[in-house]
Coordinates of C-alpha atoms in Angstrom, one line a residue:
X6 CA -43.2 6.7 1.4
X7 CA -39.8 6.1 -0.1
X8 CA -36.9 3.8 1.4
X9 CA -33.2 3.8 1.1
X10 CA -31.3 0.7 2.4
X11 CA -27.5 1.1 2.6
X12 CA -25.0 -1.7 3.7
X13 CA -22.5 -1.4 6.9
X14 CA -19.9 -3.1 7.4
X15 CA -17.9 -1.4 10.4
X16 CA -13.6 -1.3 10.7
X17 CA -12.5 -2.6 13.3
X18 CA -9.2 -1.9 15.1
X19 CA -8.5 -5.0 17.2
X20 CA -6.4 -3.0 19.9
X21 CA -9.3 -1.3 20.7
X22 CA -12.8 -1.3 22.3
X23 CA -14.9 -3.3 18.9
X24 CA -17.9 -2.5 20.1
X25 CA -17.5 1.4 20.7
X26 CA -15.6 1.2 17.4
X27 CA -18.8 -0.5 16.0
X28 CA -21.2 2.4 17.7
X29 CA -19.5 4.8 16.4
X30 CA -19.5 3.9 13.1
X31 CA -23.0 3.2 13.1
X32 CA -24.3 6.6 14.7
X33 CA -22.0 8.2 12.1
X34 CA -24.2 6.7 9.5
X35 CA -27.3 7.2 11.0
X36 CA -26.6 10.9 11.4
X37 CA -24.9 11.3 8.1
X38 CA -28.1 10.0 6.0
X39 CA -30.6 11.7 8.6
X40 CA -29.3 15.4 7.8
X41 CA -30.2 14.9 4.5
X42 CA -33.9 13.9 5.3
X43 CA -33.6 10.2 6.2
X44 CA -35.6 9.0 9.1
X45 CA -33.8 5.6 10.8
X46 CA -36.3 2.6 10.5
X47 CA -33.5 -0.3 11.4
X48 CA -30.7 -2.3 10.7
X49 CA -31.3 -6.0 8.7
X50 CA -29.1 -8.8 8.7
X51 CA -29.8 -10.8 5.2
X52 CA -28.2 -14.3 5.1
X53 CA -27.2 -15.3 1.8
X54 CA -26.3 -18.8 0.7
X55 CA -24.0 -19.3 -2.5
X56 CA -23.9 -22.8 -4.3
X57 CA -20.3 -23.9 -4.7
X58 CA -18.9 -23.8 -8.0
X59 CA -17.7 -27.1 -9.0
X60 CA -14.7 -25.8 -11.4
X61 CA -13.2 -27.6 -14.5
X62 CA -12.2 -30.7 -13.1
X63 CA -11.9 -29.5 -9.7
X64 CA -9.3 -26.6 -10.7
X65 CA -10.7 -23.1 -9.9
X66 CA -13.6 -25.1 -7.0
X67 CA -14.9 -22.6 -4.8
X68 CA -17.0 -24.7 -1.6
X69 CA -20.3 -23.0 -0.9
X70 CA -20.7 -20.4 1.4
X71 CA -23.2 -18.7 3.9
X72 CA -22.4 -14.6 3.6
X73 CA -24.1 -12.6 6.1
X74 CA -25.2 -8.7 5.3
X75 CA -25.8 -5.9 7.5
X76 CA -28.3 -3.2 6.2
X77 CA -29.4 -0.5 7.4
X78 CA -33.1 1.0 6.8
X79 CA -33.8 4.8 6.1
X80 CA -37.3 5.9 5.3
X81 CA -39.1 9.3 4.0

């Protein structure tokens, strides 16, 4: 069995419904990678925690950070 994990990150317009906006892009895709043989398994959130980077004397210091992914699973 073979597996293909994509990221997704929807757009969102602000002025409009987010979560519909959110659907959409999602179904889109789901659809998109299924026509081309991809069954839909799920979508995974990875947390990822980077160390802060302490800079040269504190010039160029970036504070650690949690980063949060959206991925979503395709199997064959």
């Amino acid at each position: 069995m073979e597996h293909k994990v994509i990221p997704f990150a929807a757009s969102i317009d602000l002025k409009k419904n987010a979560s519909a906006q959110i659907a959409e892009q999602l179904e889109s895709a789901i659809k998109y990678h299924t026509e081309k043989g991809w069954k839909y398994v799920r979508v995974e959130n990875i947390t990822t925690f980077v160390h802060a980077e302490l800079g040269c004397f504190g010039f160029g210091a970036k504070p650690a950070q949690t980063l949060f992914t959206h991925l979503i699973v395709f199997e064959k």
